[in-house]
PDB file of C-alpha atoms in Angstrom:
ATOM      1  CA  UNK A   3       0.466  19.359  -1.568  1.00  0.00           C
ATOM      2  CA  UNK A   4      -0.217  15.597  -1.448  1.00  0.00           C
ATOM      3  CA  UNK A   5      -1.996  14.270   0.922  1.00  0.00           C
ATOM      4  CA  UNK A   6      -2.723  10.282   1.320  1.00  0.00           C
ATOM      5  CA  UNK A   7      -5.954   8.997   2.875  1.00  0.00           C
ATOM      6  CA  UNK A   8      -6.700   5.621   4.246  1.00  0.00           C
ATOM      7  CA  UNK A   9      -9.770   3.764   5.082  1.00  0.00           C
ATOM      8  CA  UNK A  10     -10.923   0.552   5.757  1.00  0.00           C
ATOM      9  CA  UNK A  11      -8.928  -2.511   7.727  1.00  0.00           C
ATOM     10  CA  UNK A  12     -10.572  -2.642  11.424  1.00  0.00           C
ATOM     11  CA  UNK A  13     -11.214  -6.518  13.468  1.00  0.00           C
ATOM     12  CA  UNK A  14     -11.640  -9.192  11.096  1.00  0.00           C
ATOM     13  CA  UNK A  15     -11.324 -13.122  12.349  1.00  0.00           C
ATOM     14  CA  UNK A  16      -8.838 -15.226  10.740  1.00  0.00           C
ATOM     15  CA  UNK A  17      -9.857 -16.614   7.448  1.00  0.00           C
ATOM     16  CA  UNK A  18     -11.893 -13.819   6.597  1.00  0.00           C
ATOM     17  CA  UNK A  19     -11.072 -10.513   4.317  1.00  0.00           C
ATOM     18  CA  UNK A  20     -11.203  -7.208   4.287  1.00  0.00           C
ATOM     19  CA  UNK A  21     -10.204  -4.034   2.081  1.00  0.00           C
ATOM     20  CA  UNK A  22      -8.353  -0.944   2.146  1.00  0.00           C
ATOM     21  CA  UNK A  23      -8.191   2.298   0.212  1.00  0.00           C
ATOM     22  CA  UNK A  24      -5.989   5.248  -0.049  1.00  0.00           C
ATOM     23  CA  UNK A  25      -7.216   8.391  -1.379  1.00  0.00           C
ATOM     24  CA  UNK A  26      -4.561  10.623  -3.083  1.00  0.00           C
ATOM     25  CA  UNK A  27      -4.914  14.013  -3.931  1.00  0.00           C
ATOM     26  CA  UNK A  28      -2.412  16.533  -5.198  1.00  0.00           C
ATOM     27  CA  UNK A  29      -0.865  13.002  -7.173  1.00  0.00           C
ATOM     28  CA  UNK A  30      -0.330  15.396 -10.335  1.00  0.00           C
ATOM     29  CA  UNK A  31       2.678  14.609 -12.475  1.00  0.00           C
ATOM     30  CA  UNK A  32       2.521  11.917 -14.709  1.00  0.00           C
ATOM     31  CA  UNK A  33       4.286   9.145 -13.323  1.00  0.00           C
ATOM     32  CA  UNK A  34       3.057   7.849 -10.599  1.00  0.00           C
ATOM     33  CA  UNK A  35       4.014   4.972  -7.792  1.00  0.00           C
ATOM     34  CA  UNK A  36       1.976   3.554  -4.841  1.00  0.00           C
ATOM     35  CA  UNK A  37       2.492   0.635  -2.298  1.00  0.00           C
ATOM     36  CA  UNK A  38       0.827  -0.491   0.540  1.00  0.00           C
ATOM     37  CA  UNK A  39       3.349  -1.207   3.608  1.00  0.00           C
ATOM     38  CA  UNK A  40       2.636  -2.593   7.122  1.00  0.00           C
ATOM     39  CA  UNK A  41       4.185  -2.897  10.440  1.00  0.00           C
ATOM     40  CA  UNK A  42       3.626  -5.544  13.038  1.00  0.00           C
ATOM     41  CA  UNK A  43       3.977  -4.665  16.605  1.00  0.00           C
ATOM     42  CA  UNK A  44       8.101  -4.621  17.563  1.00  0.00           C
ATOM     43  CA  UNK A  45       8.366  -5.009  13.794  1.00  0.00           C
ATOM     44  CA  UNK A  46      10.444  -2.849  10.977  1.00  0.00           C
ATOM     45  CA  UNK A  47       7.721  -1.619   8.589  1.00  0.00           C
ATOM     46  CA  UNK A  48       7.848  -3.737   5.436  1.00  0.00           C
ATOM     47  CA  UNK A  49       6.302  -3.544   1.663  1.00  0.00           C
ATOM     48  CA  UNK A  50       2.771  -5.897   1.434  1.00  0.00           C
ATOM     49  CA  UNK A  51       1.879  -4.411  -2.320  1.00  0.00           C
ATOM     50  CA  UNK A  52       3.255  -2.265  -4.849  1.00  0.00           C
ATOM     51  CA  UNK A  53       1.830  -0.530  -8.391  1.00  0.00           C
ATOM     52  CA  UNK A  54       4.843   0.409 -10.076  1.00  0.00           C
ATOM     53  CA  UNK A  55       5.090   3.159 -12.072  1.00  0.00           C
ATOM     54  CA  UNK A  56       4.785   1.172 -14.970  1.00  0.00           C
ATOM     55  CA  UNK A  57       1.873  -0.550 -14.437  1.00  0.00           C
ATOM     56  CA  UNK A  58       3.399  -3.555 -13.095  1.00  0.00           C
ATOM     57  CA  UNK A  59       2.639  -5.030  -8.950  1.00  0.00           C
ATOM     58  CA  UNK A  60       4.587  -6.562  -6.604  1.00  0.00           C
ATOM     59  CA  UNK A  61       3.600  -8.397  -3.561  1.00  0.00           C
ATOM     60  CA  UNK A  62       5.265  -9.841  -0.556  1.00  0.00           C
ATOM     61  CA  UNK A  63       5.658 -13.102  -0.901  1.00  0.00           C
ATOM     62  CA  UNK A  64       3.446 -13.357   2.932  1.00  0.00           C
ATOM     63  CA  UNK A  65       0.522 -12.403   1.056  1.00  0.00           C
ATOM     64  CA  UNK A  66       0.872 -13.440  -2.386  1.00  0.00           C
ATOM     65  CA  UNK A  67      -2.284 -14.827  -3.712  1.00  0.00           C
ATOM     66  CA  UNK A  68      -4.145 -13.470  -0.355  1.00  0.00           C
ATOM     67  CA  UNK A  69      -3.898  -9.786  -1.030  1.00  0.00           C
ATOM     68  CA  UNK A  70      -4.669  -7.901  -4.492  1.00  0.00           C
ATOM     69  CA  UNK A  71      -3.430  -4.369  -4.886  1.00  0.00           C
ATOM     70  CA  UNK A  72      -5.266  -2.057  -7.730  1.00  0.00           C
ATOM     71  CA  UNK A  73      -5.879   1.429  -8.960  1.00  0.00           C
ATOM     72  CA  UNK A  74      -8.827   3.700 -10.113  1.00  0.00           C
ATOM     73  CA  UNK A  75      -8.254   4.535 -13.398  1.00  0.00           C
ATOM     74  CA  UNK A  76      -7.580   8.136 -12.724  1.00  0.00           C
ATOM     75  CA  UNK A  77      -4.431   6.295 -10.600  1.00  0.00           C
ATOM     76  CA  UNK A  78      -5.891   8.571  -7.650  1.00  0.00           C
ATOM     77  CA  UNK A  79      -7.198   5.836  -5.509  1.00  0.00           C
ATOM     78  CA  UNK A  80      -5.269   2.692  -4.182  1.00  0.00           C
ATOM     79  CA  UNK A  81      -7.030  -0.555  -2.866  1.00  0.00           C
ATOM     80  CA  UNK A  82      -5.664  -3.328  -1.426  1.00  0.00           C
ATOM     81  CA  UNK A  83      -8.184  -6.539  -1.180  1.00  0.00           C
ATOM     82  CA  UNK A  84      -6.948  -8.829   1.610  1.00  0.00           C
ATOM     83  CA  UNK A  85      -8.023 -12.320   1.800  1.00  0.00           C
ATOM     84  CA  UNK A  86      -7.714 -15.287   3.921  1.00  0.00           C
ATOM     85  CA  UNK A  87      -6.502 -13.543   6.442  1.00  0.00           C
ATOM     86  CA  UNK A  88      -4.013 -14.560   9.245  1.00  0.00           C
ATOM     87  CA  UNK A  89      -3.165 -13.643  12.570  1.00  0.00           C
ATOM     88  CA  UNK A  90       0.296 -12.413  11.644  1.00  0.00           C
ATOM     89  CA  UNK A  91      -1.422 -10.184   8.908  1.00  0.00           C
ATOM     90  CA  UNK A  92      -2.067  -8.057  12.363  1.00  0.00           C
ATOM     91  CA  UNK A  93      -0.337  -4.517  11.538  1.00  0.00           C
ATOM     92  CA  UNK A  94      -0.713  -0.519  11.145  1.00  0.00           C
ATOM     93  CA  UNK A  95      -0.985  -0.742   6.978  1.00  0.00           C
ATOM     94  CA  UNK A  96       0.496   2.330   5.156  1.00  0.00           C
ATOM     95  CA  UNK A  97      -0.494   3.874   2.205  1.00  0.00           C
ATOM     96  CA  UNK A  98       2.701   5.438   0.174  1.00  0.00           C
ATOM     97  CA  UNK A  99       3.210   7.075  -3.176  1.00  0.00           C
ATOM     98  CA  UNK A 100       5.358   9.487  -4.910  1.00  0.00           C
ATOM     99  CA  UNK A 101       4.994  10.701  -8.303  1.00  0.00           C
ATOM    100  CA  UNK A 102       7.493  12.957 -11.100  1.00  0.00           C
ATOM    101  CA  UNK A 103       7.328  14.369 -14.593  1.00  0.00           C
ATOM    102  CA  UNK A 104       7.882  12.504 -17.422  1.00  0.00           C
ATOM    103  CA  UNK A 105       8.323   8.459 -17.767  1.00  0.00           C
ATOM    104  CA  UNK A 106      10.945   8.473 -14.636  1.00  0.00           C
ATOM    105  CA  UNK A 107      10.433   5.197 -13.054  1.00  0.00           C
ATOM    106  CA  UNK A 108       9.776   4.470  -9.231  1.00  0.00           C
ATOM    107  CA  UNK A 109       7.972   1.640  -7.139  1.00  0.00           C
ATOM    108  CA  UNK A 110       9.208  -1.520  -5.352  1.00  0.00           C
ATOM    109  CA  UNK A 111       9.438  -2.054  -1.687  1.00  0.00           C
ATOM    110  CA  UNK A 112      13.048  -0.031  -1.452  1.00  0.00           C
ATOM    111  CA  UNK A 113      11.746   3.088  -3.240  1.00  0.00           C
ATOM    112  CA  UNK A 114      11.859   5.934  -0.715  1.00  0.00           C
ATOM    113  CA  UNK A 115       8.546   7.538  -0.828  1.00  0.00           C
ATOM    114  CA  UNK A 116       7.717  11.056  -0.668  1.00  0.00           C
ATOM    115  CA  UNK A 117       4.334  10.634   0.791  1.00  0.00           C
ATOM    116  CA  UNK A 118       2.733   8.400   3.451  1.00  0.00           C
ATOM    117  CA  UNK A 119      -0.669   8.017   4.945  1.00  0.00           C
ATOM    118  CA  UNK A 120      -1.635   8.383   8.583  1.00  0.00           C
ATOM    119  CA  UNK A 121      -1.968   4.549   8.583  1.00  0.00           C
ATOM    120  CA  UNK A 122      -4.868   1.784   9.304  1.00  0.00           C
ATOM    121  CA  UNK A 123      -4.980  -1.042  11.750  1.00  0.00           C
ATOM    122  CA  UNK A 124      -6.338  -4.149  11.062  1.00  0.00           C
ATOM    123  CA  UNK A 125      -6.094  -6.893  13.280  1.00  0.00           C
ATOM    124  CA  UNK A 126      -6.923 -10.626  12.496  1.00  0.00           C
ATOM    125  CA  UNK A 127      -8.291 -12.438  15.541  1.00  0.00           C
ATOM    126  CA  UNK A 128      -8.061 -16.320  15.493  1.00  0.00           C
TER     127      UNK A 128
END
């Protein structure tokens, strides 16, 4: 069974930065996707960060060169660093992943995800 774990986030003030991880466990087949998603208040939830299964990230372009997703090397723990942070960066944040035998490819923002965290707020006060 996986199960996805988040930490991290809380009250920051604007300008300042803050981190997030999401512990995975039960992550056991080979490849492996994870993203970090958010949604705003009266918002659709939408894709901040991605590590593809190949190895590759994505980012939204709101947060490009803010925010930097990474991995553990066991691919068990997901971070996202968030930096110069903005009022609008206010959201519940999401840890997803999914994961399948073999080289089968998955990641992006449109991927439908097996697994999801229980979610962490942060909130950027100005």
């Amino acid at each position: 069974q996986v199960q996805l774990v988040e930490s991290g986030g809380g009250s920051v003030q604007s300008g300042g930065s803050t981190a997030l991880s999401c512990v995975a466990s039960g992550l056991t087949r080979s490849s492996r996707c994870m993203a970090w998603f958010r949604q705003l208040p009266g918002k659709e939830r939408e894709g901040v960060a991605v590590v593809n299964s190949d190895g590759s990230t994505d980012y939204a372009d709101s947060v490009k060169g803010r925010f930097t997703i990474s991995q553990d090397n066991a691919k068990t723990t997901l971070y996202l660093q968030m930096n110069s942070l903005k009022a609008e960066d206010t959201a519940m944040y999401y840890c997803a992943a999914d994961h399948f035998p073999g080289t089968w490819r998955c990641g992006g923002f449109k991927f439908d995800y097996t697994y999801w965290g229980q979610g962490t707020r942060v909130t950027v006060s100005s």
